[in-house]
JSON list of C-alpha atoms and ligand atoms in Angstrom, two decimals:
[
{"chain": "Y", "resi": 1, "resn": "MET", "atom": "CA", "xyz": [4.07, 16.74, 18.65]},
{"chain": "Y", "resi": 2, "resn": "ALA", "atom": "CA", "xyz": [3.89, 16.52, 14.87]},
{"chain": "Y", "resi": 3, "resn": "ASN", "atom": "CA", "xyz": [1.18, 17.56, 12.45]},
{"chain": "Y", "resi": 4, "resn": "ILE", "atom": "CA", "xyz": [0.05, 15.48, 9.48]},
{"chain": "Y", "resi": 5, "resn": "LYS", "atom": "CA", "xyz": [-1.81, 17.26, 6.70]},
{"chain": "Y", "resi": 6, "resn": "LEU", "atom": "CA", "xyz": [-3.46, 15.46, 3.81]},
{"chain": "Y", "resi": 7, "resn": "PHE", "atom": "CA", "xyz": [-2.61, 17.30, 0.60]},
{"chain": "Y", "resi": 8, "resn": "GLY", "atom": "CA", "xyz": [-5.60, 18.71, -1.25]},
{"chain": "Y", "resi": 9, "resn": "THR", "atom": "CA", "xyz": [-7.93, 18.44, 1.74]},
{"chain": "Y", "resi": 10, "resn": "THR", "atom": "CA", "xyz": [-8.60, 20.31, 4.96]},
{"chain": "Y", "resi": 11, "resn": "ASP", "atom": "CA", "xyz": [-7.74, 17.16, 6.95]},
{"chain": "Y", "resi": 12, "resn": "SER", "atom": "CA", "xyz": [-4.97, 17.75, 9.45]},
{"chain": "Y", "resi": 13, "resn": "PHE", "atom": "CA", "xyz": [-4.20, 16.20, 12.82]},
{"chain": "Y", "resi": 14, "resn": "ASP", "atom": "CA", "xyz": [-1.54, 16.06, 15.48]},
{"chain": "Y", "resi": 15, "resn": "ILE", "atom": "CA", "xyz": [0.30, 12.93, 16.58]},
{"chain": "Y", "resi": 16, "resn": "LYS", "atom": "CA", "xyz": [3.08, 12.09, 19.01]},
{"chain": "Y", "resi": 17, "resn": "ASN", "atom": "CA", "xyz": [6.63, 12.30, 17.71]},
{"chain": "Y", "resi": 18, "resn": "GLY", "atom": "CA", "xyz": [7.87, 8.84, 16.80]},
{"chain": "Y", "resi": 19, "resn": "ASP", "atom": "CA", "xyz": [4.50, 7.40, 15.79]},
{"chain": "Y", "resi": 20, "resn": "ILE", "atom": "CA", "xyz": [4.43, 5.15, 12.74]},
{"chain": "Y", "resi": 21, "resn": "LEU", "atom": "CA", "xyz": [2.63, 6.96, 9.95]},
{"chain": "Y", "resi": 22, "resn": "TYR", "atom": "CA", "xyz": [0.36, 4.05, 9.04]},
{"chain": "Y", "resi": 23, "resn": "ASN", "atom": "CA", "xyz": [-0.82, 3.67, 12.63]},
{"chain": "Y", "resi": 24, "resn": "ALA", "atom": "CA", "xyz": [-1.36, 7.41, 13.01]},
{"chain": "Y", "resi": 25, "resn": "LEU", "atom": "CA", "xyz": [-3.54, 7.48, 9.89]},
{"chain": "Y", "resi": 26, "resn": "ASP", "atom": "CA", "xyz": [-5.41, 4.37, 11.00]},
{"chain": "Y", "resi": 27, "resn": "ASP", "atom": "CA", "xyz": [-6.12, 5.97, 14.38]},
{"chain": "Y", "resi": 28, "resn": "GLN", "atom": "CA", "xyz": [-7.80, 8.82, 12.49]},
{"chain": "Y", "resi": 29, "resn": "GLY", "atom": "CA", "xyz": [-9.97, 6.38, 10.54]},
{"chain": "Y", "resi": 30, "resn": "LEU", "atom": "CA", "xyz": [-7.90, 6.80, 7.38]},
{"chain": "Y", "resi": 31, "resn": "LYS", "atom": "CA", "xyz": [-7.41, 3.29, 6.07]},
{"chain": "Y", "resi": 32, "resn": "LEU", "atom": "CA", "xyz": [-4.60, 2.77, 3.61]},
{"chain": "Y", "resi": 33, "resn": "PRO", "atom": "CA", "xyz": [-4.18, -0.40, 1.60]},
{"chain": "Y", "resi": 34, "resn": "HIS", "atom": "CA", "xyz": [-1.79, -2.73, 3.35]},
{"chain": "Y", "resi": 35, "resn": "GLY", "atom": "CA", "xyz": [-0.36, -6.19, 3.08]},
{"chain": "Y", "resi": 36, "resn": "CYS", "atom": "CA", "xyz": [2.75, -7.10, 5.00]},
{"chain": "Y", "resi": 37, "resn": "LEU", "atom": "CA", "xyz": [3.06, -4.15, 7.43]},
{"chain": "Y", "resi": 38, "resn": "SER", "atom": "CA", "xyz": [6.78, -4.88, 7.37]},
{"chain": "Y", "resi": 39, "resn": "GLY", "atom": "CA", "xyz": [8.06, -2.83, 4.43]},
{"chain": "Y", "resi": 40, "resn": "SER", "atom": "CA", "xyz": [8.22, -5.44, 1.72]},
{"chain": "Y", "resi": 41, "resn": "CYS", "atom": "CA", "xyz": [4.97, -5.28, -0.30]},
{"chain": "Y", "resi": 42, "resn": "GLY", "atom": "CA", "xyz": [4.60, -1.54, -0.99]},
{"chain": "Y", "resi": 43, "resn": "ALA", "atom": "CA", "xyz": [0.81, -1.54, -0.60]},
{"chain": "Y", "resi": 44, "resn": "CYS", "atom": "CA", "xyz": [0.88, 1.23, 2.03]},
{"chain": "Y", "resi": 45, "resn": "SER", "atom": "CA", "xyz": [2.90, 3.67, -0.09]},
{"chain": "Y", "resi": 46, "resn": "ILE", "atom": "CA", "xyz": [2.19, 7.38, 0.22]},
{"chain": "Y", "resi": 47, "resn": "GLU", "atom": "CA", "xyz": [3.70, 10.45, -1.42]},
{"chain": "Y", "resi": 48, "resn": "VAL", "atom": "CA", "xyz": [5.38, 13.00, 0.81]},
{"chain": "Y", "resi": 49, "resn": "ILE", "atom": "CA", "xyz": [4.65, 16.51, -0.47]},
{"chain": "Y", "resi": 50, "resn": "GLN", "atom": "CA", "xyz": [6.45, 18.41, 2.31]},
{"chain": "Y", "resi": 51, "resn": "GLY", "atom": "CA", "xyz": [8.52, 17.48, 5.35]},
{"chain": "Y", "resi": 52, "resn": "SER", "atom": "CA", "xyz": [10.30, 14.34, 4.17]},
{"chain": "Y", "resi": 53, "resn": "GLN", "atom": "CA", "xyz": [13.18, 15.34, 6.47]},
{"chain": "Y", "resi": 54, "resn": "ASN", "atom": "CA", "xyz": [10.77, 14.83, 9.38]},
{"chain": "Y", "resi": 55, "resn": "LEU", "atom": "CA", "xyz": [10.44, 11.10, 8.67]},
{"chain": "Y", "resi": 56, "resn": "THR", "atom": "CA", "xyz": [12.92, 8.51, 9.83]},
{"chain": "Y", "resi": 57, "resn": "PRO", "atom": "CA", "xyz": [15.29, 7.51, 7.02]},
{"chain": "Y", "resi": 58, "resn": "PRO", "atom": "CA", "xyz": [14.21, 4.42, 5.09]},
{"chain": "Y", "resi": 59, "resn": "SER", "atom": "CA", "xyz": [15.84, 1.12, 5.98]},
{"chain": "Y", "resi": 60, "resn": "ALA", "atom": "CA", "xyz": [17.53, -0.92, 3.25]},
{"chain": "Y", "resi": 61, "resn": "ILE", "atom": "CA", "xyz": [14.39, -3.08, 2.91]},
{"chain": "Y", "resi": 62, "resn": "GLU", "atom": "CA", "xyz": [12.14, -0.03, 2.67]},
{"chain": "Y", "resi": 63, "resn": "ALA", "atom": "CA", "xyz": [14.46, 1.61, 0.12]},
{"chain": "Y", "resi": 64, "resn": "ASP", "atom": "CA", "xyz": [14.36, -1.52, -2.08]},
{"chain": "Y", "resi": 65, "resn": "THR", "atom": "CA", "xyz": [10.56, -1.66, -1.90]},
{"chain": "Y", "resi": 66, "resn": "ILE", "atom": "CA", "xyz": [10.25, 2.06, -2.69]},
{"chain": "Y", "resi": 67, "resn": "SER", "atom": "CA", "xyz": [12.46, 1.56, -5.74]},
{"chain": "Y", "resi": 68, "resn": "ALA", "atom": "CA", "xyz": [10.24, -1.29, -6.94]},
{"chain": "Y", "resi": 69, "resn": "VAL", "atom": "CA", "xyz": [7.06, 0.74, -6.31]},
{"chain": "Y", "resi": 70, "resn": "ARG", "atom": "CA", "xyz": [8.45, 3.66, -8.33]},
{"chain": "Y", "resi": 71, "resn": "GLN", "atom": "CA", "xyz": [9.26, 1.42, -11.28]},
{"chain": "Y", "resi": 72, "resn": "GLU", "atom": "CA", "xyz": [6.13, -0.74, -11.20]},
{"chain": "Y", "resi": 73, "resn": "ARG", "atom": "CA", "xyz": [3.65, 2.10, -10.65]},
{"chain": "Y", "resi": 74, "resn": "GLY", "atom": "CA", "xyz": [5.34, 4.89, -12.60]},
{"chain": "Y", "resi": 75, "resn": "PHE", "atom": "CA", "xyz": [6.11, 7.13, -9.63]},
{"chain": "Y", "resi": 76, "resn": "GLN", "atom": "CA", "xyz": [9.61, 8.15, -10.68]},
{"chain": "Y", "resi": 77, "resn": "GLY", "atom": "CA", "xyz": [10.50, 11.57, -9.31]},
{"chain": "Y", "resi": 78, "resn": "LYS", "atom": "CA", "xyz": [8.01, 11.40, -6.45]},
{"chain": "Y", "resi": 79, "resn": "GLU", "atom": "CA", "xyz": [8.99, 11.26, -2.79]},
{"chain": "Y", "resi": 80, "resn": "ILE", "atom": "CA", "xyz": [7.51, 7.89, -1.88]},
{"chain": "Y", "resi": 81, "resn": "ARG", "atom": "CA", "xyz": [7.54, 6.35, 1.59]},
{"chain": "Y", "resi": 82, "resn": "LEU", "atom": "CA", "xyz": [6.03, 3.26, 3.12]},
{"chain": "Y", "resi": 83, "resn": "SER", "atom": "CA", "xyz": [3.62, 4.40, 5.79]},
{"chain": "Y", "resi": 84, "resn": "CYS", "atom": "CA", "xyz": [4.02, 1.16, 7.74]},
{"chain": "Y", "resi": 85, "resn": "ARG", "atom": "CA", "xyz": [7.73, 1.86, 8.23]},
{"chain": "Y", "resi": 86, "resn": "ALA", "atom": "CA", "xyz": [8.10, 5.64, 8.43]},
{"chain": "Y", "resi": 87, "resn": "ARG", "atom": "CA", "xyz": [8.09, 7.23, 11.86]},
{"chain": "Y", "resi": 88, "resn": "VAL", "atom": "CA", "xyz": [7.02, 10.86, 12.05]},
{"chain": "Y", "resi": 89, "resn": "ASN", "atom": "CA", "xyz": [9.22, 13.31, 13.96]},
{"chain": "Y", "resi": 90, "resn": "GLY", "atom": "CA", "xyz": [7.84, 16.62, 12.67]},
{"chain": "Y", "resi": 91, "resn": "ASP", "atom": "CA", "xyz": [5.22, 18.20, 10.44]},
{"chain": "Y", "resi": 92, "resn": "ILE", "atom": "CA", "xyz": [4.51, 16.56, 7.09]},
{"chain": "Y", "resi": 93, "resn": "VAL", "atom": "CA", "xyz": [2.13, 16.93, 4.17]},
{"chain": "Y", "resi": 94, "resn": "ILE", "atom": "CA", "xyz": [1.26, 13.69, 2.43]},
{"chain": "Y", "resi": 95, "resn": "LYS", "atom": "CA", "xyz": [-0.85, 12.48, -0.46]},
{"chain": "Y", "resi": 96, "resn": "LYS", "atom": "CA", "xyz": [-2.49, 9.11, -0.83]},
{"chain": "Y", "resi": 97, "resn": "LEU", "atom": "CA", "xyz": [-1.48, 7.24, -3.95]},
{"chain": "Y", "resi": 98, "resn": "SER", "atom": "CA", "xyz": [-4.16, 5.68, -6.10]},
{"chain": "P", "resi": 101, "resn": "FES", "atom": "S1", "xyz": [2.05, -2.84, 4.19]},
{"chain": "P", "resi": 101, "resn": "FES", "atom": "FE1", "xyz": [3.59, -3.85, 3.02]},
{"chain": "P", "resi": 101, "resn": "FES", "atom": "S2", "xyz": [5.10, -2.32, 2.83]},
{"chain": "P", "resi": 101, "resn": "FES", "atom": "FE2", "xyz": [3.67, -1.40, 4.15]}
]
């Protein structure tokens, strides 16, 4: 079991270990922007505030997309992940990007 907390809110919920973050949020009615759902567009990006070690490591494709998102949207220095690719294996605190 893993807990997801939305930074700056009281929203928090438990999911099964190994769930894809995007799907877990969608199951809770939290719709993130999305496009490809395969790690190449960056639309589903979120910021990880705590617990990044509890997400599966990014693949090479995800890492390339994260790099592009950081540069294009000015998110240098932030822990960015693609919610459609990251699997959750422990507690995390995340923040939606605008
Ligand atoms: S929806 Fe395209 S990278 Fe996640």
